[in-house]
PDB file of N, CA and C in Angstrom:
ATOM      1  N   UNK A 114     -89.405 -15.800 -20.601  1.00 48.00           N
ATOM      2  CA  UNK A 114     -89.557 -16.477 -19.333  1.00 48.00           C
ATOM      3  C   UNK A 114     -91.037 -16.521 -18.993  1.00 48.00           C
ATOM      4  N   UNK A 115     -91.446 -17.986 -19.169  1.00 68.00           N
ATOM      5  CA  UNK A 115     -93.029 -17.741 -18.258  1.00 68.00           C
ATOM      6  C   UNK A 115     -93.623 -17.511 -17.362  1.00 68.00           C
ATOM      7  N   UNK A 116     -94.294 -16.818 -16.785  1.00 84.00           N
ATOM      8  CA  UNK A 116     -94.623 -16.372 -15.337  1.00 84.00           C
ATOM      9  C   UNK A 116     -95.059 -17.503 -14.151  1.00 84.00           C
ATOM     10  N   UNK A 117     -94.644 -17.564 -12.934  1.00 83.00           N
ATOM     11  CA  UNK A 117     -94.953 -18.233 -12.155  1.00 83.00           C
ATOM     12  C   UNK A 117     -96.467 -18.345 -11.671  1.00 83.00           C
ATOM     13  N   UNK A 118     -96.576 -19.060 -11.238  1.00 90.00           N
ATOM     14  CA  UNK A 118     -98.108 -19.300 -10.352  1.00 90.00           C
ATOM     15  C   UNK A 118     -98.049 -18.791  -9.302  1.00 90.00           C
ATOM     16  N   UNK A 119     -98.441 -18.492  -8.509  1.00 88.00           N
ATOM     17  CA  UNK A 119     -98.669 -18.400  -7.588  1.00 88.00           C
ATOM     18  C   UNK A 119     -98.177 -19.367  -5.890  1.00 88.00           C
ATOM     19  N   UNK A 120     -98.726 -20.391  -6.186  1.00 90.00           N
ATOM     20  CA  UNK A 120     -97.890 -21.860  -5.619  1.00 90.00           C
ATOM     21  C   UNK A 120     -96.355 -22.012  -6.068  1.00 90.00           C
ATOM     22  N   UNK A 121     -95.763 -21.651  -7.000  1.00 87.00           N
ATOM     23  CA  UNK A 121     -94.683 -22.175  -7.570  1.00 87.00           C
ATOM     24  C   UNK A 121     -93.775 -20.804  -6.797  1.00 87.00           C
ATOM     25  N   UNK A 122     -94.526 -19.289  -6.928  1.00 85.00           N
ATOM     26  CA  UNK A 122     -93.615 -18.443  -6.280  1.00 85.00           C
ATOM     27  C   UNK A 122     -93.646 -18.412  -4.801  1.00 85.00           C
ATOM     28  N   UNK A 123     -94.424 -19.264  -4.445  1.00 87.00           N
ATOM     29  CA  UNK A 123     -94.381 -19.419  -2.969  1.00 87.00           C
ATOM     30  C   UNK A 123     -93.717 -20.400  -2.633  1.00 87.00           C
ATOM     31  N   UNK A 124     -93.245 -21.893  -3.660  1.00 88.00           N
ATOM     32  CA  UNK A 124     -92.515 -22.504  -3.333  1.00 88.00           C
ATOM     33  C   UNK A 124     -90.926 -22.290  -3.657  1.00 88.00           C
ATOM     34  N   UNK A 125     -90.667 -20.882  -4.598  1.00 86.00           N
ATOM     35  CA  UNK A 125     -89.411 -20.375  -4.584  1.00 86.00           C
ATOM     36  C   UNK A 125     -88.780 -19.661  -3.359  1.00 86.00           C
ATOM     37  N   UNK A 126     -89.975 -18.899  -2.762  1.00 85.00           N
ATOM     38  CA  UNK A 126     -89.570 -18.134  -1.593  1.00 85.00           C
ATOM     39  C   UNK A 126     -88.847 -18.704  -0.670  1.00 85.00           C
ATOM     40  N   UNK A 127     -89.840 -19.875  -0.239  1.00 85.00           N
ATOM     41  CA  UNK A 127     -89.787 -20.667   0.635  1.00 85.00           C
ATOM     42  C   UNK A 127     -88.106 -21.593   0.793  1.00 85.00           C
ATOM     43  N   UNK A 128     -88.010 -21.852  -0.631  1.00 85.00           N
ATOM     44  CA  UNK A 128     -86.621 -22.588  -0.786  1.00 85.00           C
ATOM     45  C   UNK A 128     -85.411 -21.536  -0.768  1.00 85.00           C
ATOM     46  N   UNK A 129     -85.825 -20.110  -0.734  1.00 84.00           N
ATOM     47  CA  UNK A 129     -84.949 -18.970  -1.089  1.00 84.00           C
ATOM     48  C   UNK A 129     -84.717 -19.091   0.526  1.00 84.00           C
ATOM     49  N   UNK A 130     -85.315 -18.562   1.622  1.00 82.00           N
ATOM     50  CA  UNK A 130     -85.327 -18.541   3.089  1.00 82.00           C
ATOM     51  C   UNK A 130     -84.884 -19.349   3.436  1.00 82.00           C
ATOM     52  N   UNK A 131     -84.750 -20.564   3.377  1.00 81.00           N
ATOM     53  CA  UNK A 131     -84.210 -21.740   4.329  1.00 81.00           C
ATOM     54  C   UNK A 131     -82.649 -21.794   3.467  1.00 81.00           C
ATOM     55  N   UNK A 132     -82.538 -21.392   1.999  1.00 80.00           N
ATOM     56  CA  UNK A 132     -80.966 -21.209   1.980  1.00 80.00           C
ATOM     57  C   UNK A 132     -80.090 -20.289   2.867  1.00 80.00           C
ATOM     58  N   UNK A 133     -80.863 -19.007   2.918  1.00 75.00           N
ATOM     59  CA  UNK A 133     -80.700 -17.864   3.439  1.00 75.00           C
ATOM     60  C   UNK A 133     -80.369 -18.521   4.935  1.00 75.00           C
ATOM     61  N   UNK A 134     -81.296 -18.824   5.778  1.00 73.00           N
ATOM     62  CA  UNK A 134     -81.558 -19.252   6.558  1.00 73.00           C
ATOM     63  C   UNK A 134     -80.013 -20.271   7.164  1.00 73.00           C
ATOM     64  N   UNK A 135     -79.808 -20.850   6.355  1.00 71.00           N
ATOM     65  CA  UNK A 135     -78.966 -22.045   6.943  1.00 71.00           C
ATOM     66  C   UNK A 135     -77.626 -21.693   6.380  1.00 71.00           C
ATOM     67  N   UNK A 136     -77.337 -20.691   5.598  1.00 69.00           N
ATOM     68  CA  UNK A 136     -76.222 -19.592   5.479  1.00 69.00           C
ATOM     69  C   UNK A 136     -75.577 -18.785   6.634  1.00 69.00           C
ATOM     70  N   UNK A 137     -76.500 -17.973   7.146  1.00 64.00           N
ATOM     71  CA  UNK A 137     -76.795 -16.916   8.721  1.00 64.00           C
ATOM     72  C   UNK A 137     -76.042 -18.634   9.697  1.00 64.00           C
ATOM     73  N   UNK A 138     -76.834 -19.034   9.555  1.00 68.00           N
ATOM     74  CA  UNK A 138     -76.763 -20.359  10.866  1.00 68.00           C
ATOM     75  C   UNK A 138     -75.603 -20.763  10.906  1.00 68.00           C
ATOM     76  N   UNK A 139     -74.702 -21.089  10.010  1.00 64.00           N
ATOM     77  CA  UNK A 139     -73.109 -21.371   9.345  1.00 64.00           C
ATOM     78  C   UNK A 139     -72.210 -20.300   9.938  1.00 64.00           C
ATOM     79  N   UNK A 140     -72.512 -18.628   9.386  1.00 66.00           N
ATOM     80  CA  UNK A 140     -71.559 -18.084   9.642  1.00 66.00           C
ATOM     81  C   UNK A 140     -70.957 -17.563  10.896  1.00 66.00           C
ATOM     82  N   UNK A 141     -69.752 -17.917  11.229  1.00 72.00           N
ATOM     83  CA  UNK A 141     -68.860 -17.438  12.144  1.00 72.00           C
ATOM     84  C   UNK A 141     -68.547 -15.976  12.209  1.00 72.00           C
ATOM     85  N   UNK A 142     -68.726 -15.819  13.660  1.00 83.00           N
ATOM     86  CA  UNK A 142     -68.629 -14.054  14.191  1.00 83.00           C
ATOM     87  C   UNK A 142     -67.271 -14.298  14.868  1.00 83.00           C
ATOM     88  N   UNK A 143     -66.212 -13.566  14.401  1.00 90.00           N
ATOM     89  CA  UNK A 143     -65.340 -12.869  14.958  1.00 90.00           C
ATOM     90  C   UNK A 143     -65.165 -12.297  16.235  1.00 90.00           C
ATOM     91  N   UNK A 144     -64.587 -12.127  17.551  1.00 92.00           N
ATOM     92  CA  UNK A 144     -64.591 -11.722  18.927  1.00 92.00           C
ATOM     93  C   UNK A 144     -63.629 -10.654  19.018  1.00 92.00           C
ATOM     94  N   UNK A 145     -63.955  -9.789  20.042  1.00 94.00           N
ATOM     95  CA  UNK A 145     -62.746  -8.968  20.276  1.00 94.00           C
ATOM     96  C   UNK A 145     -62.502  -9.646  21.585  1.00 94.00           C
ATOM     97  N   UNK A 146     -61.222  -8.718  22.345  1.00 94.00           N
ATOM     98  CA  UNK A 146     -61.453  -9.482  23.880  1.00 94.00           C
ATOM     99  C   UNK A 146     -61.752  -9.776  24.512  1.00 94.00           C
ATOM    100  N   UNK A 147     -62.694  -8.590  24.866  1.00 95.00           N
ATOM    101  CA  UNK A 147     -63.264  -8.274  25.674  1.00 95.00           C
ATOM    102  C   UNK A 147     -64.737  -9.333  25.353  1.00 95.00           C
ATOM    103  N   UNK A 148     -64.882  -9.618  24.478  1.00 93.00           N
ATOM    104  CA  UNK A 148     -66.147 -10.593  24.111  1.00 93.00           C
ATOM    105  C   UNK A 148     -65.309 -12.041  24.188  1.00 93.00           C
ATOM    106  N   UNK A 149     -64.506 -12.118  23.866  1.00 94.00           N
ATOM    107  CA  UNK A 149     -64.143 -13.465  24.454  1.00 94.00           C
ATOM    108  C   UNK A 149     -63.669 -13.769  25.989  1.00 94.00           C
ATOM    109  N   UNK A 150     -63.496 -12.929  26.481  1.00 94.00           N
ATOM    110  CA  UNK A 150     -63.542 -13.034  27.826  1.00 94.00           C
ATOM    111  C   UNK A 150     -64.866 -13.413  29.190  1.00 94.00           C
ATOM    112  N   UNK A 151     -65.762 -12.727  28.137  1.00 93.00           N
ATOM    113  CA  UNK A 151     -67.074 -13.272  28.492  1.00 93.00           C
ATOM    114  C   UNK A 151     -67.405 -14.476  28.692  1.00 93.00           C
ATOM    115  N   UNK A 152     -66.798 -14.868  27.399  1.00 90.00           N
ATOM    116  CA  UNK A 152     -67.788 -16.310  26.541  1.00 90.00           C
ATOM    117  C   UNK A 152     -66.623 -17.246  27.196  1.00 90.00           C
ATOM    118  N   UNK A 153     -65.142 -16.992  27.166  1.00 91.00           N
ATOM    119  CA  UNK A 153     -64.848 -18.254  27.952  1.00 91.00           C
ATOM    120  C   UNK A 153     -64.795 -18.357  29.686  1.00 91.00           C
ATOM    121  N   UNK A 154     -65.064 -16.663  30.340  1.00 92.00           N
ATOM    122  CA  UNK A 154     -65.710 -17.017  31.598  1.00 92.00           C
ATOM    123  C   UNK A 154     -63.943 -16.128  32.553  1.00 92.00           C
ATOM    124  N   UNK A 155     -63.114 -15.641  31.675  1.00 94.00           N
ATOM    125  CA  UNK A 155     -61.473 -15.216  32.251  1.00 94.00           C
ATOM    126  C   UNK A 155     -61.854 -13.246  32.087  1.00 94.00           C
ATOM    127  N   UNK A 156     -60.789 -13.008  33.034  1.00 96.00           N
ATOM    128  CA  UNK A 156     -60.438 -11.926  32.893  1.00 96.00           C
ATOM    129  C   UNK A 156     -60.052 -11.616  31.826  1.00 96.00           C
ATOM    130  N   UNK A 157     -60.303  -9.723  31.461  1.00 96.00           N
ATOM    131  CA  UNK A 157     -59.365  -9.274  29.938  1.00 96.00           C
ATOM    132  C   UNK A 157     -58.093  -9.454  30.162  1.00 96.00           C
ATOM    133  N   UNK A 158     -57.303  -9.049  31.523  1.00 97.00           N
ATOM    134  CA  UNK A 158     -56.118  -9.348  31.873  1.00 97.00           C
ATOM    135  C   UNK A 158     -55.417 -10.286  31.967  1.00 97.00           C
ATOM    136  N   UNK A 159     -56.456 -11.707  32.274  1.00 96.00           N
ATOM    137  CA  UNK A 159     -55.531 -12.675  32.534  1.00 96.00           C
ATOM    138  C   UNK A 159     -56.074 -13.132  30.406  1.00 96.00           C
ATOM    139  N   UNK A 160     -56.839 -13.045  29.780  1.00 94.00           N
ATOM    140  CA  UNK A 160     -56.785 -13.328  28.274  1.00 94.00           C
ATOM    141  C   UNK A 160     -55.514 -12.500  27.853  1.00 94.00           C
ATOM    142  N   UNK A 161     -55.443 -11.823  28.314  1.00 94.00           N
ATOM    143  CA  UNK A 161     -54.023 -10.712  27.466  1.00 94.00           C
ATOM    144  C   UNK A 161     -52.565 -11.557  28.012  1.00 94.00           C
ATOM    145  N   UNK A 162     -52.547 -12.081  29.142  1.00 95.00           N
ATOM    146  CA  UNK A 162     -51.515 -13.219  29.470  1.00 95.00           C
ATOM    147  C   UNK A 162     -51.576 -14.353  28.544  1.00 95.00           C
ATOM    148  N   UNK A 163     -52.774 -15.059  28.666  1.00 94.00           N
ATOM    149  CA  UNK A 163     -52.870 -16.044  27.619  1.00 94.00           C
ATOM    150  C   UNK A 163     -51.992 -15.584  26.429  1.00 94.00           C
ATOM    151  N   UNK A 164     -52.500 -14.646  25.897  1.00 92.00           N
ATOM    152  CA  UNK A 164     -52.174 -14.095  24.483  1.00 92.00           C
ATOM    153  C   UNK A 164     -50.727 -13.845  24.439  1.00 92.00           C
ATOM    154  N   UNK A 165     -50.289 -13.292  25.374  1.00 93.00           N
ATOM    155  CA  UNK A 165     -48.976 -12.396  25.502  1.00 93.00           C
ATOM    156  C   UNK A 165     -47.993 -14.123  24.883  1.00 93.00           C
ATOM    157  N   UNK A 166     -48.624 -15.315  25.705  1.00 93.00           N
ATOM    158  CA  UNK A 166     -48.171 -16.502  26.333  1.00 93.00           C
ATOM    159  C   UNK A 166     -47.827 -17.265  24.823  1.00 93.00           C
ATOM    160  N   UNK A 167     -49.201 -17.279  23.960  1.00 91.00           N
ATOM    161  CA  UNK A 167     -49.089 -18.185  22.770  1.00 91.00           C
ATOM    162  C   UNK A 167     -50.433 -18.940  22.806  1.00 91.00           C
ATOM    163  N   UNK A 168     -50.507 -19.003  24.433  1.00 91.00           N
ATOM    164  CA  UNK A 168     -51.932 -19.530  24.391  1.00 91.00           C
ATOM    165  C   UNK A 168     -53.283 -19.705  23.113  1.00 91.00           C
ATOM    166  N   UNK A 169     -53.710 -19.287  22.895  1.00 93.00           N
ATOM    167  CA  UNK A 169     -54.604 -18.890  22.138  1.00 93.00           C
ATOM    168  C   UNK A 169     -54.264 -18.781  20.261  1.00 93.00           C
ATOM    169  N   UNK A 170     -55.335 -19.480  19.564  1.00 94.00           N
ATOM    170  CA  UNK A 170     -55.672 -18.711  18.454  1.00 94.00           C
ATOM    171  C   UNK A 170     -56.091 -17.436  18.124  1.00 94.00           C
ATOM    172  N   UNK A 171     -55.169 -17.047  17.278  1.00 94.00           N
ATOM    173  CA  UNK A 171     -55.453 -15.408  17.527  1.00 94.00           C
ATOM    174  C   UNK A 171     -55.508 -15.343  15.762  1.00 94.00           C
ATOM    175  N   UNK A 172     -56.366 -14.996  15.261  1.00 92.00           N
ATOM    176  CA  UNK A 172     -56.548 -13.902  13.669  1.00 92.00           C
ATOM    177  C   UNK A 172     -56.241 -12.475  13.838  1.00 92.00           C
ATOM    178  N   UNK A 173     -55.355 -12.008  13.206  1.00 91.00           N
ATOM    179  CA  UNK A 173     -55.248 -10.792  12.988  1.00 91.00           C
ATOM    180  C   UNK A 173     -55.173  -9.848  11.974  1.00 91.00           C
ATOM    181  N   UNK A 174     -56.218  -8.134  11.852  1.00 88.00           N
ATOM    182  CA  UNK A 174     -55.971  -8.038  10.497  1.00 88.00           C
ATOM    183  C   UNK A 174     -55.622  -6.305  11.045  1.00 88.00           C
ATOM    184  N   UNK A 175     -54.567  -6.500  10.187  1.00 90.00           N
ATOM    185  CA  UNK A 175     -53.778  -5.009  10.961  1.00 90.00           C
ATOM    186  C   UNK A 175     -53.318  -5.174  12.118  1.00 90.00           C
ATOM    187  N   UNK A 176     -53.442  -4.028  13.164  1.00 90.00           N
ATOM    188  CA  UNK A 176     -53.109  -4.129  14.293  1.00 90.00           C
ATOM    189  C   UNK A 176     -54.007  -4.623  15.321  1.00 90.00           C
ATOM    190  N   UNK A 177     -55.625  -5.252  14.251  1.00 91.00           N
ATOM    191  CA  UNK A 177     -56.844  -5.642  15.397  1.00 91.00           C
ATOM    192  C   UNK A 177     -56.599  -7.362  15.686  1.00 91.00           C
ATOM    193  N   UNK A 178     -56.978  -7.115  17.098  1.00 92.00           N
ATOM    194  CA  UNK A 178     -56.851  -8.671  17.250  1.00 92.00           C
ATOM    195  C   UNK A 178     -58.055  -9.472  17.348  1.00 92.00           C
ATOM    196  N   UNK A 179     -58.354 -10.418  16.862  1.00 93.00           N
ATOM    197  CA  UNK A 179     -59.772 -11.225  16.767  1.00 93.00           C
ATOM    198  C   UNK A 179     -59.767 -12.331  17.256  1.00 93.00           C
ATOM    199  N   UNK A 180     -60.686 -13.710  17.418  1.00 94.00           N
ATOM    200  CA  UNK A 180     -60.934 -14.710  17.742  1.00 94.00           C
ATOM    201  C   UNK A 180     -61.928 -15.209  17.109  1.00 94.00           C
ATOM    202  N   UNK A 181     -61.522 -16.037  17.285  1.00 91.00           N
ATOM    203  CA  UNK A 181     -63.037 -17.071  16.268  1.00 91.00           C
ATOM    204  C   UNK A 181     -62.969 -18.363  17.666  1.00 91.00           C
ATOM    205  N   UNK A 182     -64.272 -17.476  18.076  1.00 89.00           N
ATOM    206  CA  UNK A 182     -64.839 -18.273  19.586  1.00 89.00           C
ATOM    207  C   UNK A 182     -64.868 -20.196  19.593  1.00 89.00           C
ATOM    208  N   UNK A 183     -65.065 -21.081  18.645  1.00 87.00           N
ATOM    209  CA  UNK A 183     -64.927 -22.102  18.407  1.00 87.00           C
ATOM    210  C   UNK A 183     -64.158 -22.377  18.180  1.00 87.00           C
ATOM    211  N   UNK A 184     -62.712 -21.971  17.098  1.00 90.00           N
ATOM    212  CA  UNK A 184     -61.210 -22.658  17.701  1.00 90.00           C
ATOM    213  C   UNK A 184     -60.344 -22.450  18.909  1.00 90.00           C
ATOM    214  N   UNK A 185     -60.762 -21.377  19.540  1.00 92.00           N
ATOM    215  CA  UNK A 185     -60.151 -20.809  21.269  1.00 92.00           C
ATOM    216  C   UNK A 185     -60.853 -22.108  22.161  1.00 92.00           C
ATOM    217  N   UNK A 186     -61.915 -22.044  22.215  1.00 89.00           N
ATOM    218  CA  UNK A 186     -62.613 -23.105  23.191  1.00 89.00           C
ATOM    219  C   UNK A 186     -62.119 -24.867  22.680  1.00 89.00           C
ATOM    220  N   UNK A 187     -62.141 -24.678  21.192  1.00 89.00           N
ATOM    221  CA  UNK A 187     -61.679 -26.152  20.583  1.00 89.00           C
ATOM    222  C   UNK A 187     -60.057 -26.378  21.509  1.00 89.00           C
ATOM    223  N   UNK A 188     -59.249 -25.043  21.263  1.00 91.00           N
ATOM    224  CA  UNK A 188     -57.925 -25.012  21.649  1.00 91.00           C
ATOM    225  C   UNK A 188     -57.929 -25.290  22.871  1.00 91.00           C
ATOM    226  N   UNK A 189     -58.605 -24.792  23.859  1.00 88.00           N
ATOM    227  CA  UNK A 189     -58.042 -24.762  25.327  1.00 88.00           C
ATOM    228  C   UNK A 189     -58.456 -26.289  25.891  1.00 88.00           C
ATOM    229  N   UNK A 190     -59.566 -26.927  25.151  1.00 87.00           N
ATOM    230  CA  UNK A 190     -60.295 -28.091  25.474  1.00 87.00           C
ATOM    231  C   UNK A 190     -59.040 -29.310  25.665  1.00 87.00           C
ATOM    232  N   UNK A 191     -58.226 -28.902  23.937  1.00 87.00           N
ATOM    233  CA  UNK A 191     -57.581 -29.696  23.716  1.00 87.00           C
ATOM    234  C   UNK A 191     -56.312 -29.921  24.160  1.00 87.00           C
ATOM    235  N   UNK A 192     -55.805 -28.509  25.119  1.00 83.00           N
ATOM    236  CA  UNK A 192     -54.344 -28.399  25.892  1.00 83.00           C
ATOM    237  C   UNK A 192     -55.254 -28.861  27.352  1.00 83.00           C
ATOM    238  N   UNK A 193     -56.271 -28.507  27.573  1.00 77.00           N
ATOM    239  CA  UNK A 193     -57.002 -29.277  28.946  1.00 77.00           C
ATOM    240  C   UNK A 193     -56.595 -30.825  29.117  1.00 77.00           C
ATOM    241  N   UNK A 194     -56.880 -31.264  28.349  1.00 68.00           N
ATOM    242  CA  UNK A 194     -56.915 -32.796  28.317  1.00 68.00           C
ATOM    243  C   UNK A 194     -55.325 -33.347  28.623  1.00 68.00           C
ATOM    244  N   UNK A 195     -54.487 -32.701  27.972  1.00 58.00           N
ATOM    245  CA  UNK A 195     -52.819 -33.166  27.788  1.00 58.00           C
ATOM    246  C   UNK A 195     -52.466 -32.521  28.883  1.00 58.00           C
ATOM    247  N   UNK A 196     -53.522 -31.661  29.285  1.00 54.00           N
ATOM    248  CA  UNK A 196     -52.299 -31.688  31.056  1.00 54.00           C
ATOM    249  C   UNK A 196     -52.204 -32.231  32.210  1.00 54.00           C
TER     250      UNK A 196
END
């Protein structure tokens, strides 16, 4: 393997970071309730109705319950409209 230049390993870096970069930017964070309760602005109590209800997209692994903050808000947007 021949050794890089100098310029050439700075233009690997560079293309290495902005993959990196726009990877991080992509990935989806997981919520507990209490963090989605925040973010859509409801009580933990009245989210645990929701939930109890059907309301909501819910992921679950074990007995933990999760959210993925962009299909809950996609969801409620979209029962908003039809009512």
């Amino acid at each position: 393997m021949d050794s890089f230049t100098p310029v050439e390993l700075e233009t690997l870096a560079d293309a290495v970071a902005e993959r990196v970069a726009d990877r991080l930017a992509n990935r989806r964070r997981l919520l507990t309730r209490h963090e989605l309760s925040q973010v859509i602005g409801v009580s933990v109590p009245k989210l645990d109705t929701m939930l109890r209800d059907g309301e909501l997209p819910v992921i679950r692994v074990g007995r933990k319950v999760l959210f993925d903050p962009h299909a809950v808000i996609a969801h409620l947007a979209m029962n908003s409209r039809g009512a």
